[in-house]
Amino acid sequence: MAALRVEEVLAAAEEQEAEKRRSVTVEKELELEFDLGNLLALDRNPPPAAGLRGAGPRREALLRALARDNVQLLVSRLWELPAERAGGAGGPLVAQLPEPTFRLPREKPPPRPRPPTRWEQFARLKGIRRRKKTSLVWDEQAKEWRRRWGYRRAGGDPARAWLAEVPEGADPEEDQFARLRREKRERVARNELNRLRNLARAHRAGSAVPAAPLHPTGHQSREELGRVARVARVSTASLGRFQPRLPKEPAEPPSRSGGKKRRFEPLLGNLAAERSRQLEMLRDMGSKKPVLDITRAVNKQLRQEEAEAAAAKGKKKQTQRGKRGRRQQRVGRSGKKSGARRQPQQRPPSSSMSGGKRK
Amino acid sequence: MRPLTEAETRSVFEKLGKYIGENIQLLVDRPDGTYCFRLHRDRVYYLSEKLLKVAASVPRENLVSLGTCFGKFTKTQKFRLSVTALDFLAPYAKYKVWVKPGSEQSFLYGNHVLKSGLGRITENTAQYQGVVVYSMADVPLGFGVAAKSTQECRKVDPMAIVVFHQADVGEYVRSEDTLT
């Protein structure tokens, strides 16, 4: 009995080992195609025809076995790649993947072409075609080939033109140089405006331009910059809560409506809550006032000294005048001064009223 | 009409506090009803909840005034207290000034209070402290700012200004058209 059981155990162990070895080697009719750069394995073998029809656990098992075999082949190919230990001797073994060869399809749809500009529409309508221009032009005066525009252009430097003829029908008093400069400025401005308009039209039509959200050449509008800055601020893992602010940036978070409408508390909202909030605000305001007010302390000191001086003077006069003098003094006190001194203090002089200079 | 924002409430309370100190909480938290502040066309009004509910049904452009007007916010968002708040400042005032009968009229015409017209002044008034001005019969006449502290008031000459005029009840007649 014991021997049989031992044989059984040995046989089971041997079968397990064979199983393991079998699992590493996979037999396929056609070789798989590998793209190790993308970790891709393409299996062109025809699937077992009978098993894949109809749902059920059998189909599941078949698919699983197929997947396992293919993954085994892929992994055995990966193990053949040159590998090294990353981060010194104790680090993980890292394989160096080759360049991917398989072209993956587009993730997003391709960009739509931008709409034609106003000139392009007009040119198409009229049938005007572009004429190739030469880059150099013969300058008769300088007797050499010069650029069409730019540094040392043909036709001389416009800044050093010393003569500007007054055209026929123009105002003789007008400054021609100023006119030329102004017209150039206007031309430049008009061109810039049209360029921006075309850009805006393309942007609005939703073409490829939004891929670069901010115009690269620095001619961005203030709203665009603000919008992009806001989006950039919020594009962090904590949604912009811990982003440092620039010195002059406002501290409160920008409103969701883009700063167009101020939102207030409802008119007849929770009045009790409003009252408690106001009381708390009063408490905060009261607590921050300084406990010691220098001017009040100084005044108090002065008052004490004055009182002492007055008392001393009074005593001296009393001793000099005698009983009659004392009686006269008591009667003849000025009403104002006694009133001010006799004024009882209604509340203890709380230093919460700081002597502010501005009201 | 809307409730005051945090910043606006703070500036109103600071201004009121200069005249009545911590007694503002007696205005905010009253035992005889819920009273609140509301802002309408840059003016701050103090009114009871009952009145507020009634006033809420009046259209904005037709609403002229509600409750008691305490003051208004200027264009640069500074709060300016007006004479219509005197009824609430007078009972809670911390620093008071009594004016002699002879110069009452002068104050009611909008002039400052001179030393010669000064009857009494609360002890411990600091310079530039907000004060409420009374007549000798304890009738509130208006409010202002103390130009001199109580100590200095005793020493200055009679023609010196002791209280700067800010508002007086004579304005009810003088600026009848612009008061709300």
XYZ file of C-alpha atoms in Angstrom:
539
model
C 0.000 0.000 0.000
C 2.697 2.471 0.971
C 4.681 1.707 -2.144
C 1.662 2.281 -4.338
C 1.049 5.602 -2.701
C 4.651 6.604 -3.133
C 4.448 5.645 -6.793
C 1.317 7.664 -7.119
C 2.978 10.687 -5.589
C 6.026 10.362 -7.789
C 3.915 10.015 -10.904
C 1.890 13.076 -9.947
C 5.048 15.077 -9.370
C 6.495 14.017 -12.709
C 3.293 14.902 -14.461
C 3.335 18.346 -12.871
C 6.857 18.968 -14.036
C 6.008 17.864 -17.539
C 3.032 20.185 -17.421
C 5.242 23.084 -16.448
C 7.694 22.371 -19.185
C 4.884 21.998 -21.667
C 3.429 25.308 -20.613
C 6.594 27.115 -21.501
C 6.738 25.736 -25.006
C 3.850 26.462 -27.291
C 3.213 24.799 -30.601
C 1.772 26.928 -33.363
C 1.258 26.223 -37.037
C 2.254 29.689 -38.164
C 4.836 31.738 -36.388
C 3.558 34.846 -34.612
C 4.580 38.295 -35.776
C 6.155 40.366 -33.058
C 6.575 44.103 -32.591
C 8.444 44.219 -29.325
C 8.643 48.011 -29.359
C 4.860 48.120 -28.905
C 4.784 44.803 -26.933
C 2.645 43.481 -29.748
C 2.213 39.881 -30.933
C 0.087 39.142 -33.995
C -1.353 35.650 -34.300
C -2.363 34.730 -37.842
C -3.314 31.151 -37.048
C -6.911 30.282 -37.819
C -8.879 29.912 -34.573
C -10.367 26.518 -33.637
C -13.550 26.755 -35.678
C -15.931 24.761 -33.539
C -15.279 26.246 -30.147
C -15.790 29.979 -30.692
C -19.404 29.881 -31.741
C -21.951 30.439 -29.040
C -21.402 31.805 -25.565
C -20.563 29.611 -22.687
C -17.835 28.511 -20.356
C -16.263 26.387 -23.063
C -15.714 29.406 -25.245
C -14.263 31.257 -22.305
C -11.835 28.436 -21.572
C -10.745 28.252 -25.215
C -10.139 31.976 -25.434
C -8.255 31.962 -22.203
C -6.002 29.132 -23.386
C -5.353 30.970 -26.650
C -4.463 34.170 -24.828
C -2.188 32.319 -22.432
C -0.284 30.646 -25.244
C 0.249 33.881 -27.132
C 1.336 35.766 -24.066
C 3.773 32.961 -23.271
C 5.335 33.317 -26.708
C 5.577 37.089 -26.343
C 7.168 36.880 -22.934
C 9.697 34.290 -24.088
C 10.639 36.677 -26.919
C 10.982 39.515 -24.380
C 13.336 37.418 -22.308
C 15.605 37.119 -25.304
C 16.087 40.890 -25.478
C 19.303 42.455 -24.168
C 18.721 43.470 -20.578
C 20.615 45.210 -17.832
C 20.207 45.962 -14.170
C 18.881 49.459 -13.592
C 20.157 51.426 -10.624
C 23.199 49.336 -9.773
C 23.561 45.690 -8.853
C 20.436 45.289 -6.735
C 18.000 47.064 -9.043
C 15.403 45.500 -11.317
C 16.262 43.856 -14.631
C 15.287 46.165 -17.456
C 14.975 45.012 -21.046
C 15.798 47.400 -23.886
C 12.920 47.385 -26.322
C 13.619 47.954 -30.004
C 11.960 50.729 -31.985
C 8.267 50.041 -32.692
C 7.512 49.071 -36.261
C 3.738 48.798 -36.225
C 1.938 52.029 -37.154
C -0.819 52.673 -34.623
C -3.962 54.359 -35.932
C -4.886 57.955 -34.963
C -6.352 58.502 -31.541
C -8.231 61.666 -32.433
C -9.755 62.700 -35.762
C -7.443 64.599 -38.110
C -7.617 68.405 -38.004
C -10.019 70.052 -40.401
C -8.504 72.461 -42.893
C -8.821 76.087 -41.947
C -11.427 78.179 -43.754
C -10.094 80.396 -46.551
C -9.367 84.008 -45.720
C -11.254 86.876 -47.335
C -8.508 87.370 -49.928
C -8.392 83.687 -50.714
C -12.114 83.651 -51.299
C -11.891 86.676 -53.553
C -8.926 85.273 -55.482
C -10.727 82.022 -56.041
C -13.770 83.880 -57.261
C -11.811 86.023 -59.680
C -9.463 83.304 -60.765
C -6.344 85.147 -59.586
C -3.372 82.912 -59.205
C -0.135 83.437 -57.331
C 2.789 84.678 -59.401
C 6.159 83.537 -58.332
C 8.327 86.553 -57.561
C 12.072 86.678 -57.836
C 13.876 87.318 -54.600
C 16.382 89.770 -56.098
C 15.597 92.862 -58.117
C 17.931 94.887 -60.290
C 18.574 98.271 -58.733
C 19.367 100.766 -61.505
C 20.846 103.374 -59.200
C 23.145 101.080 -57.298
C 23.755 98.976 -60.455
C 23.487 95.698 -58.646
C 21.018 93.044 -57.615
C 19.296 93.949 -54.431
C 16.611 92.348 -52.298
C 12.979 93.030 -53.007
C 12.417 94.113 -49.378
C 14.395 94.206 -46.197
C 17.991 95.142 -45.448
C 19.555 97.146 -48.302
C 16.518 96.866 -50.471
C 16.267 98.014 -54.064
C 14.914 101.551 -54.135
C 16.922 102.917 -51.229
C 16.356 103.126 -47.517
C 12.933 104.768 -47.009
C 14.089 106.270 -43.713
C 16.810 108.274 -45.482
C 14.620 109.575 -48.311
C 15.268 113.297 -48.244
C 12.665 114.272 -50.801
C 8.943 113.716 -50.739
C 7.075 115.301 -53.588
C 3.739 116.938 -52.939
C 1.305 115.090 -55.191
C -1.162 116.964 -57.379
C -4.272 118.043 -55.628
C -2.808 117.697 -52.163
C -2.768 120.337 -49.477
C 0.524 122.293 -49.873
C 0.754 122.872 -46.118
C 0.648 119.170 -45.304
C 3.784 117.475 -44.052
C 4.505 114.773 -46.641
C 6.940 112.872 -44.494
C 4.409 112.688 -41.732
C 1.808 111.570 -44.206
C 4.035 108.779 -45.507
C 4.780 107.603 -41.988
C 1.138 107.735 -40.986
C 0.053 105.826 -44.056
C 2.633 103.143 -43.417
C 1.430 102.826 -39.855
C -2.140 102.552 -41.049
C -1.212 99.901 -43.595
C 0.587 97.862 -40.990
C -2.320 98.162 -38.587
C -4.821 97.210 -41.233
C -2.808 94.168 -42.215
C -2.478 93.100 -38.635
C -6.198 93.525 -38.083
C -7.037 91.435 -41.088
C -4.624 88.738 -40.068
C -6.177 88.553 -36.631
C -9.646 88.537 -38.106
C -8.746 85.597 -40.304
C -7.295 83.830 -37.353
C -10.394 84.483 -35.307
C -12.583 83.217 -38.106
C -10.555 80.044 -38.343
C -10.649 79.684 -34.580
C -14.391 80.108 -34.472
C -14.882 77.596 -37.263
C -13.196 75.104 -34.962
C -10.354 74.019 -37.208
C -6.847 72.904 -36.326
C -5.946 76.277 -34.818
C -7.215 75.374 -31.299
C -4.535 72.738 -31.134
C -2.178 75.596 -30.303
C -4.395 77.456 -27.826
C -2.182 80.494 -27.594
C -0.965 82.299 -30.677
C 2.784 81.830 -30.816
C 3.936 85.187 -32.114
C 2.899 87.249 -29.100
C -0.143 88.945 -30.619
C -2.489 87.435 -28.111
C -5.554 89.217 -26.875
C -5.934 89.930 -23.191
C -8.967 87.670 -22.874
C -7.149 84.781 -24.539
C -4.174 85.138 -22.229
C -6.429 85.305 -19.204
C -8.369 82.266 -20.315
C -5.257 80.210 -20.978
C -3.698 81.295 -17.691
C -6.835 80.272 -15.843
C -6.918 76.887 -17.542
C -3.226 76.363 -16.837
C -3.738 77.232 -13.180
C -6.467 74.665 -12.767
C -4.618 71.937 -14.689
C -2.793 70.550 -11.691
C -3.517 67.458 -9.673
C -5.150 69.482 -6.913
C -7.076 71.653 -9.389
C -5.058 74.761 -8.733
C -5.683 75.033 -5.015
C -2.036 75.292 -4.038
C -0.689 77.242 -6.972
C 1.402 80.236 -5.901
C 0.027 83.557 -7.024
C 1.826 86.409 -8.699
C 2.369 89.499 -6.500
C -0.524 91.468 -7.944
C -2.908 88.641 -8.735
C -6.145 88.835 -6.783
C -6.462 86.363 -3.992
C -10.048 85.235 -4.380
C -10.754 82.486 -6.873
C -12.162 83.708 -10.152
C -15.850 83.211 -10.443
C -17.201 80.524 -12.702
C -19.143 83.045 -14.738
C -15.877 84.651 -15.759
C -16.250 87.754 -13.642
C -19.350 88.998 -15.417
C -21.902 88.875 -12.628
C -21.480 89.514 -8.928
C -23.429 87.190 -6.734
C -24.901 88.397 -3.440
C -26.607 86.779 -0.521
C -30.349 86.322 -1.016
C -32.402 89.272 0.188
C -34.552 87.409 2.687
C -32.122 84.635 3.439
C -31.496 83.158 6.825
C -31.643 86.262 9.032
C -30.504 84.435 12.135
C -27.394 83.236 10.333
C -26.748 86.748 9.087
C -27.045 88.097 12.618
C -24.685 85.511 14.033
C -22.180 86.249 11.283
C -22.332 89.943 12.074
C -21.899 89.326 15.789
C -18.885 87.189 15.081
C -17.434 89.886 12.878
C -17.948 92.399 15.686
C -16.189 90.098 18.085
C -13.266 89.737 15.698
C -13.053 93.476 15.190
C -13.162 94.108 18.903
C -10.529 91.576 19.815
C -7.850 92.942 17.509
C -7.733 96.417 19.024
C -4.617 97.030 21.087
C -5.121 96.766 24.808
C -2.770 99.598 25.671
C -3.344 102.931 24.006
C -0.351 105.187 24.449
C -2.156 108.494 24.088
C -4.767 107.518 26.609
C -2.152 106.401 29.061
C -0.275 109.659 28.622
C -3.435 111.704 29.053
C -4.333 109.779 32.150
C -0.911 110.462 33.596
C -1.168 114.155 32.765
C -4.577 114.318 34.373
C -3.309 112.736 37.541
C -0.420 115.159 37.695
C -2.728 118.090 37.130
C -5.076 116.903 39.819
C -2.209 116.572 42.238
C -0.886 120.001 41.347
C -4.324 121.535 41.741
C -4.815 119.818 45.101
C -1.430 121.023 46.335
C -2.136 124.581 45.196
C -5.529 124.471 46.842
C -4.122 123.302 50.152
C -1.452 125.967 50.126
C -4.031 128.683 49.456
C -6.265 127.267 52.151
C -3.582 127.435 54.780
C -2.854 131.007 53.732
C -6.413 132.306 53.608
C -7.910 130.550 56.558
C -11.561 129.625 57.100
C -13.005 132.535 55.116
C -10.780 131.751 52.122
C -11.877 128.149 52.096
C -15.550 129.102 52.009
C -14.971 131.593 49.185
C -13.002 129.100 47.146
C -15.707 126.483 47.348
C -18.369 128.857 46.066
C -16.335 130.548 43.392
C -15.342 127.549 41.382
C -16.027 127.916 37.689
C -18.964 125.880 36.569
C -17.382 124.478 33.408
C -14.300 123.013 34.999
C -16.151 121.462 37.880
C -18.718 120.112 35.480
C -16.064 118.447 33.413
C -14.402 116.927 36.409
C -17.589 116.047 38.170
C -18.917 114.255 35.123
C -19.304 110.678 36.282
C -17.810 108.186 33.960
C -20.721 106.243 32.524
C -18.627 103.364 31.402
C -15.086 102.461 32.215
C -12.864 104.055 29.620
C -12.442 101.059 27.429
C -9.455 101.267 25.215
C -11.364 99.696 22.404
C -11.946 103.134 20.976
C -8.568 103.905 19.535
C -7.964 107.555 18.826
C -7.989 107.363 15.058
C -7.033 110.498 13.213
C -9.328 109.910 10.251
C -13.054 109.460 10.461
C -31.924 96.032 -2.566
C -29.489 93.496 -1.282
C -27.727 92.506 1.923
C -24.309 94.004 2.594
C -21.243 92.073 1.598
C -18.600 91.166 4.129
C -16.373 94.117 3.265
C -19.256 96.559 3.294
C -20.500 95.299 6.661
C -17.046 95.674 8.059
C -16.698 99.278 6.953
C -20.174 100.136 8.299
C -19.412 98.571 11.663
C -16.068 100.295 11.881
C -17.694 103.639 11.273
C -20.470 102.996 13.758
C -17.985 101.691 16.262
C -16.215 105.031 16.284
C -19.320 106.576 17.844
C -20.905 103.806 19.856
C -18.082 101.308 20.380
C -19.121 97.798 21.248
C -22.763 98.789 21.624
C -23.237 97.922 17.959
C -24.196 94.461 19.076
C -27.206 96.032 20.762
C -28.233 97.224 17.315
C -27.525 93.930 15.604
C -29.000 91.677 18.265
C -32.171 93.262 19.549
C -34.514 91.585 22.020
C -37.630 93.102 20.452
C -37.211 91.768 16.945
C -34.848 90.875 14.139
C -33.304 93.936 12.558
C -30.972 93.941 9.617
C -29.026 96.176 7.272
C -29.817 96.353 3.604
C -28.189 98.212 0.744
C -30.285 100.036 -1.820
C -28.708 102.366 -4.373
C -25.514 102.776 -2.321
C -27.411 103.708 0.838
C -27.463 101.538 3.927
C -30.822 101.113 5.620
C -31.600 99.629 9.022
C -34.968 97.985 9.256
C -36.898 95.229 10.920
C -37.536 91.901 9.306
C -41.244 92.602 9.093
C -40.610 95.782 7.157
C -38.067 94.036 4.982
C -40.603 91.479 3.867
C -43.008 94.221 2.900
C -40.353 96.252 1.129
C -39.234 93.251 -0.860
C -42.404 93.437 -2.853
C -41.717 96.962 -4.128
C -39.955 97.149 -7.518
C -36.400 98.372 -7.419
C -36.826 101.563 -9.422
C -39.917 102.566 -7.439
C -38.351 101.983 -4.035
C -37.147 105.264 -2.554
C -36.301 104.514 1.037
C -36.932 101.895 3.666
C -36.545 101.815 7.415
C -33.837 104.188 8.679
C -31.049 105.333 6.407
C -27.765 105.066 8.294
C -25.584 106.489 5.591
C -24.280 105.877 2.139
C -21.317 104.462 0.331
C -19.421 106.965 -1.740
C -18.093 106.272 -5.207
C -14.842 104.990 -3.723
C -16.710 102.679 -1.342
C -16.148 104.721 1.799
C -19.039 104.755 4.249
C -20.409 108.131 5.277
C -22.748 108.306 8.255
C -25.714 110.616 7.881
C -27.818 112.523 10.403
C -30.746 110.119 10.033
C -28.728 107.622 12.086
C -28.690 109.992 15.073
C -31.669 108.308 16.726
C -29.642 105.143 17.009
C -26.334 106.743 17.860
C -27.587 108.989 20.632
C -28.701 106.410 23.195
C -25.571 104.312 22.786
C -22.973 107.038 22.406
C -19.804 106.584 24.380
C -18.420 110.106 24.162
C -20.741 113.058 24.418
C -20.372 116.773 24.105
C -22.880 119.276 25.512
C -23.182 122.605 23.820
C -24.186 125.868 25.478
C -27.541 127.338 24.462
C -25.880 130.309 22.775
C -23.961 128.289 20.233
C -26.596 125.621 19.664
C -27.928 127.544 16.728
C -24.463 127.951 15.286
C -23.960 124.206 15.366
C -27.368 123.607 13.835
C -26.388 125.841 10.945
C -23.454 123.604 10.228
C -20.588 125.350 12.006
C -18.023 123.710 14.210
C -18.233 123.931 17.982
C -15.825 126.441 19.511
C -14.396 126.327 22.971
C -16.608 129.242 23.967
C -19.679 127.211 23.106
C -18.576 124.059 24.857
C -20.712 123.181 27.881
C -19.519 119.764 28.962
C -17.473 116.989 27.481
C -17.049 113.393 28.531
C -13.892 112.658 30.440
C -11.233 110.685 28.560
C -12.267 111.798 25.109
C -9.303 111.259 22.841
C -8.482 113.587 19.999
C -10.373 112.815 16.763
C -12.779 110.637 18.671
C -16.300 110.358 17.322
C -18.678 112.252 19.614
C -22.398 112.926 19.749
C -23.391 116.529 20.365
C -26.200 117.331 22.766
C -27.819 120.523 23.916
C -27.767 121.326 27.606
C -31.221 119.789 27.898
C -29.843 116.441 26.706
C -31.439 116.696 23.275
C -29.207 115.143 20.613
C -28.284 117.733 18.044
C -25.890 115.833 15.832
C -22.511 114.225 15.820
C -18.962 115.091 15.009
C -15.331 114.493 15.730
C -13.515 115.811 18.760
C -10.809 118.174 17.562
C -9.090 118.236 20.917
C -8.878 115.741 23.731
C -10.530 116.611 27.013
C -7.187 117.637 28.499
C -6.410 120.035 25.728
C -9.947 121.407 25.754
C -9.260 122.897 29.154
C -6.193 124.748 28.009
C -7.027 126.160 24.588
C -8.244 129.673 23.894
C -11.984 130.311 23.518
C -12.001 130.683 19.741
C -10.427 127.293 19.064
C -12.501 124.549 17.497
C -13.154 121.681 19.869
C -15.628 119.613 17.848
C -15.663 119.279 14.077
C -19.175 119.263 12.737
C -20.195 116.198 10.744
C -23.975 116.091 10.858
C -26.721 117.956 12.695
C -30.488 117.928 12.813
C -30.610 121.194 10.929
C -29.829 119.176 7.832
C -33.398 117.962 7.868
C -34.308 121.439 6.776
C -31.227 122.403 4.797
C -30.875 119.231 2.711
C -34.504 118.280 2.679
C -34.359 117.328 -0.987
C -31.376 115.025 -0.828
C -32.136 113.177 2.400
C -33.737 109.787 1.890
